[in-house]
One Martini backbone bead per residue (centre of mass of N, CA, C, O) as a GRO file, in nm:
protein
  212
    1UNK     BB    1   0.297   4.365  -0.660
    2UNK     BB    2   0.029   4.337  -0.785
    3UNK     BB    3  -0.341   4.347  -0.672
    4UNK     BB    4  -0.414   4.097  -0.826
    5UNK     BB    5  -0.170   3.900  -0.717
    6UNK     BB    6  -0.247   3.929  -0.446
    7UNK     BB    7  -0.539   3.809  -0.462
    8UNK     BB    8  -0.445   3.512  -0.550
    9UNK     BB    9  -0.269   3.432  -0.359
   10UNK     BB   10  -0.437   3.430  -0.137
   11UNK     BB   11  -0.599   3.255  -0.242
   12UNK     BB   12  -0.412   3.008  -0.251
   13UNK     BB   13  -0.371   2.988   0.058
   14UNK     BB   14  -0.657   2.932   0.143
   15UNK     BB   15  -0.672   2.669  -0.063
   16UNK     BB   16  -0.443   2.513   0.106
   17UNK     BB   17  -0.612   2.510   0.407
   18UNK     BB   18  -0.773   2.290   0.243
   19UNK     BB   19  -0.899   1.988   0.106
   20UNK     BB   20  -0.894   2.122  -0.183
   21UNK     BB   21  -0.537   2.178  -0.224
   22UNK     BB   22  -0.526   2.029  -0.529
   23UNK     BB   23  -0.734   2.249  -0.669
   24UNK     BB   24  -0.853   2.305  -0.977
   25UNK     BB   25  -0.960   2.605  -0.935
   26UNK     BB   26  -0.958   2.945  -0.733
   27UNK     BB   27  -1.131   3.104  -0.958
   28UNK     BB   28  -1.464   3.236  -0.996
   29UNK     BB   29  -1.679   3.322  -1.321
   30UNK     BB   30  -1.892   3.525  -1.435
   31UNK     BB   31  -2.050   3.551  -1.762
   32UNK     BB   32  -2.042   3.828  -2.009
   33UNK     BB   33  -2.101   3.926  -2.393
   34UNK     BB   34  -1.997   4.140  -2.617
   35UNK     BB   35  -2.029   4.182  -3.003
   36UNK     BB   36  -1.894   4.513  -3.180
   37UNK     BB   37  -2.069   4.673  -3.429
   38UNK     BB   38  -2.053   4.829  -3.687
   39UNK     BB   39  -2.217   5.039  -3.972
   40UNK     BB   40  -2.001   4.806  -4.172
   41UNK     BB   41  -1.954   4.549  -4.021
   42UNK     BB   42  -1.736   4.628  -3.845
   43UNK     BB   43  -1.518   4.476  -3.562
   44UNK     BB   44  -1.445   4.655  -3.218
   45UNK     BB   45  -1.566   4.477  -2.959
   46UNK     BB   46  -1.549   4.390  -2.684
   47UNK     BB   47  -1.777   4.323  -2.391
   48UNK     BB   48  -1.771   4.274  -2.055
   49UNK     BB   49  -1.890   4.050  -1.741
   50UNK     BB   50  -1.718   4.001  -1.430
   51UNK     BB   51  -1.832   3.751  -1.154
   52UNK     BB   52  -1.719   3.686  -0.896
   53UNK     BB   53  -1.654   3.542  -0.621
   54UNK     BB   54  -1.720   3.577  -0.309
   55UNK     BB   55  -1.420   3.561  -0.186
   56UNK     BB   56  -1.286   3.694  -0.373
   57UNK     BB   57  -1.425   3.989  -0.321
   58UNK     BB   58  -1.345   3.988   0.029
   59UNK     BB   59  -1.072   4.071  -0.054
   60UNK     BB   60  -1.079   4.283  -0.260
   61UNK     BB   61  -1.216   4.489  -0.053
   62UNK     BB   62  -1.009   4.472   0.167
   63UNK     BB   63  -0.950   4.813   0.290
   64UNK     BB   64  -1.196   4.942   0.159
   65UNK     BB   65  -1.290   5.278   0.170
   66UNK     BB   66  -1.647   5.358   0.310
   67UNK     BB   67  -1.948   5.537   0.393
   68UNK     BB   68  -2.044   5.221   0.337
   69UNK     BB   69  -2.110   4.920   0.529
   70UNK     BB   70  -2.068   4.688   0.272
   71UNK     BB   71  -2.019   4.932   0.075
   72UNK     BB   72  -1.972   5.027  -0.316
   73UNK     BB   73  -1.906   5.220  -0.537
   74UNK     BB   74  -1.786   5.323  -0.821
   75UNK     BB   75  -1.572   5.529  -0.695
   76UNK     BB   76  -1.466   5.339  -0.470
   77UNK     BB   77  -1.347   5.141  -0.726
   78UNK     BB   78  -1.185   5.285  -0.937
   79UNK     BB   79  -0.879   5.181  -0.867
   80UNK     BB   80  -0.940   4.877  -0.873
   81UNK     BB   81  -1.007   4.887  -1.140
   82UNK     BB   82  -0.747   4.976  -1.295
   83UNK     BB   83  -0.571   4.787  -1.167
   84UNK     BB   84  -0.701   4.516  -1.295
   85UNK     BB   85  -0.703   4.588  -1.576
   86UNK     BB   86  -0.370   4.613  -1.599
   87UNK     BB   87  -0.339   4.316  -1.498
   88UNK     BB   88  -0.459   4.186  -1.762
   89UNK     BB   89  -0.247   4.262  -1.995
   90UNK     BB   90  -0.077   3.985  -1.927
   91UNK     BB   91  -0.327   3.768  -2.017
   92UNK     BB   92  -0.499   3.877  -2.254
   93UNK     BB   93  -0.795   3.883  -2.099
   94UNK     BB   94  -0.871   3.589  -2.197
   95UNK     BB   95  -0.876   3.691  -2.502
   96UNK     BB   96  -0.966   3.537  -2.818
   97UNK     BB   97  -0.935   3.575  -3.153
   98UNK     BB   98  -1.059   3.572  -3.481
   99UNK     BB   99  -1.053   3.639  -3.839
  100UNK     BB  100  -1.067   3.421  -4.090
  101UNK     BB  101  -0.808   3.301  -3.906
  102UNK     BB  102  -0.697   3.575  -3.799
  103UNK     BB  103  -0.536   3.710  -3.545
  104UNK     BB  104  -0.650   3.962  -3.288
  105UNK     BB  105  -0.621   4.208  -3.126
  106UNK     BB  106  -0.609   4.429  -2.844
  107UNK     BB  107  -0.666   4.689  -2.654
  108UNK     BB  108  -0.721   4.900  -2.433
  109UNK     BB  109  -0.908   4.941  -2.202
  110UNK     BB  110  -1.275   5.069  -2.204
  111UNK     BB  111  -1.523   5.147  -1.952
  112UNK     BB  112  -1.448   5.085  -1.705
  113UNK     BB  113  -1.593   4.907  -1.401
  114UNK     BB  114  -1.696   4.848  -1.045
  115UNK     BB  115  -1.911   4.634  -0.895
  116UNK     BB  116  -2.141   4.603  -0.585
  117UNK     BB  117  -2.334   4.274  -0.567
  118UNK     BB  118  -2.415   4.056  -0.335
  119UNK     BB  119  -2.090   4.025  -0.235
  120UNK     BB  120  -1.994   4.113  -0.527
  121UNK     BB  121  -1.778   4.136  -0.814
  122UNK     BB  122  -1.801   4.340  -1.121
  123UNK     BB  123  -1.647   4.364  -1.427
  124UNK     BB  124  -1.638   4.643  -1.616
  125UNK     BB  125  -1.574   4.597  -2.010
  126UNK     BB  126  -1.349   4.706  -2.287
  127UNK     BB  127  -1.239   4.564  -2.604
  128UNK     BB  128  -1.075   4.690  -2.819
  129UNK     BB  129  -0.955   4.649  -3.160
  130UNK     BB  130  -0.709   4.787  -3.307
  131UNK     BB  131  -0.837   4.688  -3.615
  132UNK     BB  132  -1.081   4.705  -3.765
  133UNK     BB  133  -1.286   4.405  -3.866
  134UNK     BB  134  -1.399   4.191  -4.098
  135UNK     BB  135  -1.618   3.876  -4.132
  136UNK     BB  136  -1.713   3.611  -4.175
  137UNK     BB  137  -1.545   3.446  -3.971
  138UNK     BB  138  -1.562   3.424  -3.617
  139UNK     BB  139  -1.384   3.426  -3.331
  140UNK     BB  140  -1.432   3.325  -2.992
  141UNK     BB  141  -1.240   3.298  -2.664
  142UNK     BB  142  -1.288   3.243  -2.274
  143UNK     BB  143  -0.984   3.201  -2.106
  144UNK     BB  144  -0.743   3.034  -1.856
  145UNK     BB  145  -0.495   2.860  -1.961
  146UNK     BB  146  -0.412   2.735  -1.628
  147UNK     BB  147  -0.706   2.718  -1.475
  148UNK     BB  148  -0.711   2.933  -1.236
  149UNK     BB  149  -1.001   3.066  -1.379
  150UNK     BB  150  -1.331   3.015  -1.419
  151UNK     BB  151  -1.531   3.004  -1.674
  152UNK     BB  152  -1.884   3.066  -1.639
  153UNK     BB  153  -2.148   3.129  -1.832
  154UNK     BB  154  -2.471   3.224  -1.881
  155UNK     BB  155  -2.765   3.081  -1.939
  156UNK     BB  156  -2.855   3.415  -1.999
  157UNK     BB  157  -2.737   3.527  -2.235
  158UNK     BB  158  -2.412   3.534  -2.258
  159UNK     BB  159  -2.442   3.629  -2.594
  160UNK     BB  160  -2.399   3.908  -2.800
  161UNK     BB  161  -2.494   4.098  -3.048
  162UNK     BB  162  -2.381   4.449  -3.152
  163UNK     BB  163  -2.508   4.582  -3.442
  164UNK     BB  164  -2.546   4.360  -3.636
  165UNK     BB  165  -2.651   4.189  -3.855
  166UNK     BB  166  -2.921   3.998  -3.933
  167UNK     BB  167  -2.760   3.725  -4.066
  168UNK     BB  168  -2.606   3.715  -3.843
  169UNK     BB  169  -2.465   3.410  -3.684
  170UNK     BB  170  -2.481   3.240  -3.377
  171UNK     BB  171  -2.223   3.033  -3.165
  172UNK     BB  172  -2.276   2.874  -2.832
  173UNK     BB  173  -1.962   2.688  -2.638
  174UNK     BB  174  -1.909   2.491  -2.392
  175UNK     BB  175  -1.802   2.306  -2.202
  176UNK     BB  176  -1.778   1.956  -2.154
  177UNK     BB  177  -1.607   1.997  -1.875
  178UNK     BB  178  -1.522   2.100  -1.518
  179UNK     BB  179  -1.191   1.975  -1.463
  180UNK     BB  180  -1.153   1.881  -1.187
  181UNK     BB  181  -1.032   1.561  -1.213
  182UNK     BB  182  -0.807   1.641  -1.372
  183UNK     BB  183  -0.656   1.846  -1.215
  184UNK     BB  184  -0.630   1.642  -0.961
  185UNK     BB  185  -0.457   1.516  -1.057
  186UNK     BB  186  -0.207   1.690  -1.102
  187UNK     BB  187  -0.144   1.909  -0.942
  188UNK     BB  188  -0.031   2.202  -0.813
  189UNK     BB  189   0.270   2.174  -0.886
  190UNK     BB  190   0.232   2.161  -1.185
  191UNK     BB  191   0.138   2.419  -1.202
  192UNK     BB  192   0.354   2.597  -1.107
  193UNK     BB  193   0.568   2.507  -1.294
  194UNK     BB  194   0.404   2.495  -1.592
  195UNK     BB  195   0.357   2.244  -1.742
  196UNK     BB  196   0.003   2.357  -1.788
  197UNK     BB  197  -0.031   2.639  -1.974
  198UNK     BB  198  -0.282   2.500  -2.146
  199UNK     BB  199  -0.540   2.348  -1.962
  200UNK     BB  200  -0.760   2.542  -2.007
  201UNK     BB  201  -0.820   2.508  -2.339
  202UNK     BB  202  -1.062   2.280  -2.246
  203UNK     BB  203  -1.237   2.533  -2.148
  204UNK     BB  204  -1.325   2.727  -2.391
  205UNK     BB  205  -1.556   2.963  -2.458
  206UNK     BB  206  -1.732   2.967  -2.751
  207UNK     BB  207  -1.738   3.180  -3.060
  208UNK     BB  208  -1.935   3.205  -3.339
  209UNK     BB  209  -1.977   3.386  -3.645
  210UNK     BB  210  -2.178   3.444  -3.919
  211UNK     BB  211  -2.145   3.624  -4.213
  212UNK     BB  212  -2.220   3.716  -4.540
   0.00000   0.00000   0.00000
């Protein structure tokens, strides 16, 4: 079991502990977005930052060796930041494209680290897609299909296009509702089982770019 579902794992235990052992989400995300293109205006890659809530960061650094007490560098989490990224791409990074309706694929993170600031851990990293490709119109996606880890996009600039025509325009829409009592329906079994594999996708941050 690799560290990133033991990670997961706990975090379960602990919620499963206390009174709202019925609800998912288990793990809260801040997230922030960049879509990065090239000088010919094709589409190379997503670039994320995504800040951990307090309890999980608190498991995640447990037992990790470092210099100053309560402190960590970006070289003393360099394996953990490894462990993370190599464990996201079981779950497709929770990144989902489409360029003019047909999806887009992404390679292996790189650029990626960990940072510690204010209790917290931020995982950032860059998301290349296989095949750098044109698109009038670009769809992204940022969620969790079984919505055990809830992402919630920043209320300041969530997302950024990093080089993109001055024509091109974008618009961020964030989810509907915060699926709480939705999921407390459902109860943590019906996760477990799998029956709701795809419960997230209500919840999905969406990203749509229209370049002419």
């Amino acid at each position: 079991m690799n560290r990133l579902i033991g990670w997961l794992v706990l975090a379960v235990s602990v919620v499963l502990c206390t009174a709202a052992a019925e609800a998912h989400p288990h793990v809260w995300i801040v997230a922030k977005s960049e879509l990065i293109y090239a000088a010919d205006g094709s589409i190379t890659g997503v670039r994320h930052a995504w800040t951990f809530d307090d309890m999980f960061s608190a498991y995640a650094v447990q037992g990790l060796e470092s210099k100053t007490k309560g402190a960590y560098t970006r070289e003393e989490l360099t394996p953990l930041a490894q462990t993370n990224v190599e464990s996201l791409n079981e779950y497709a990074y929770f990144t989902f494209a489409k360029g003019d309706g047909k999806k887009q694929k992404f390679t292996e993170p790189v650029d990626y680290f960990l940072e510690y600031k204010d209790s917290a851990l931020t995982l950032h990293f860059t998301l290349p897609v296989k095949t750098p490709f044109k698109a009038r119109q670009l769809s992204l996606e940022v969620f969790d299909p079984t919505y055990f880890i809830d992402f919630q996009y920043t209320e300041k600039e969530p997302v950024k296009l990093v080089g993109a025509a001055a024509n091109c325009k974008m618009q961020f829409e964030r989810p509907n509702s915060d699926g709480t009592a939705a999921a407390q329906k459902l109860g943590e079994q019906t996760f477990l089982d799998g029956g709701n594999g795809n419960f997230g996708m209500m919840f999905a941050n969406k990203v749509s770019v229209e370049c002419p």
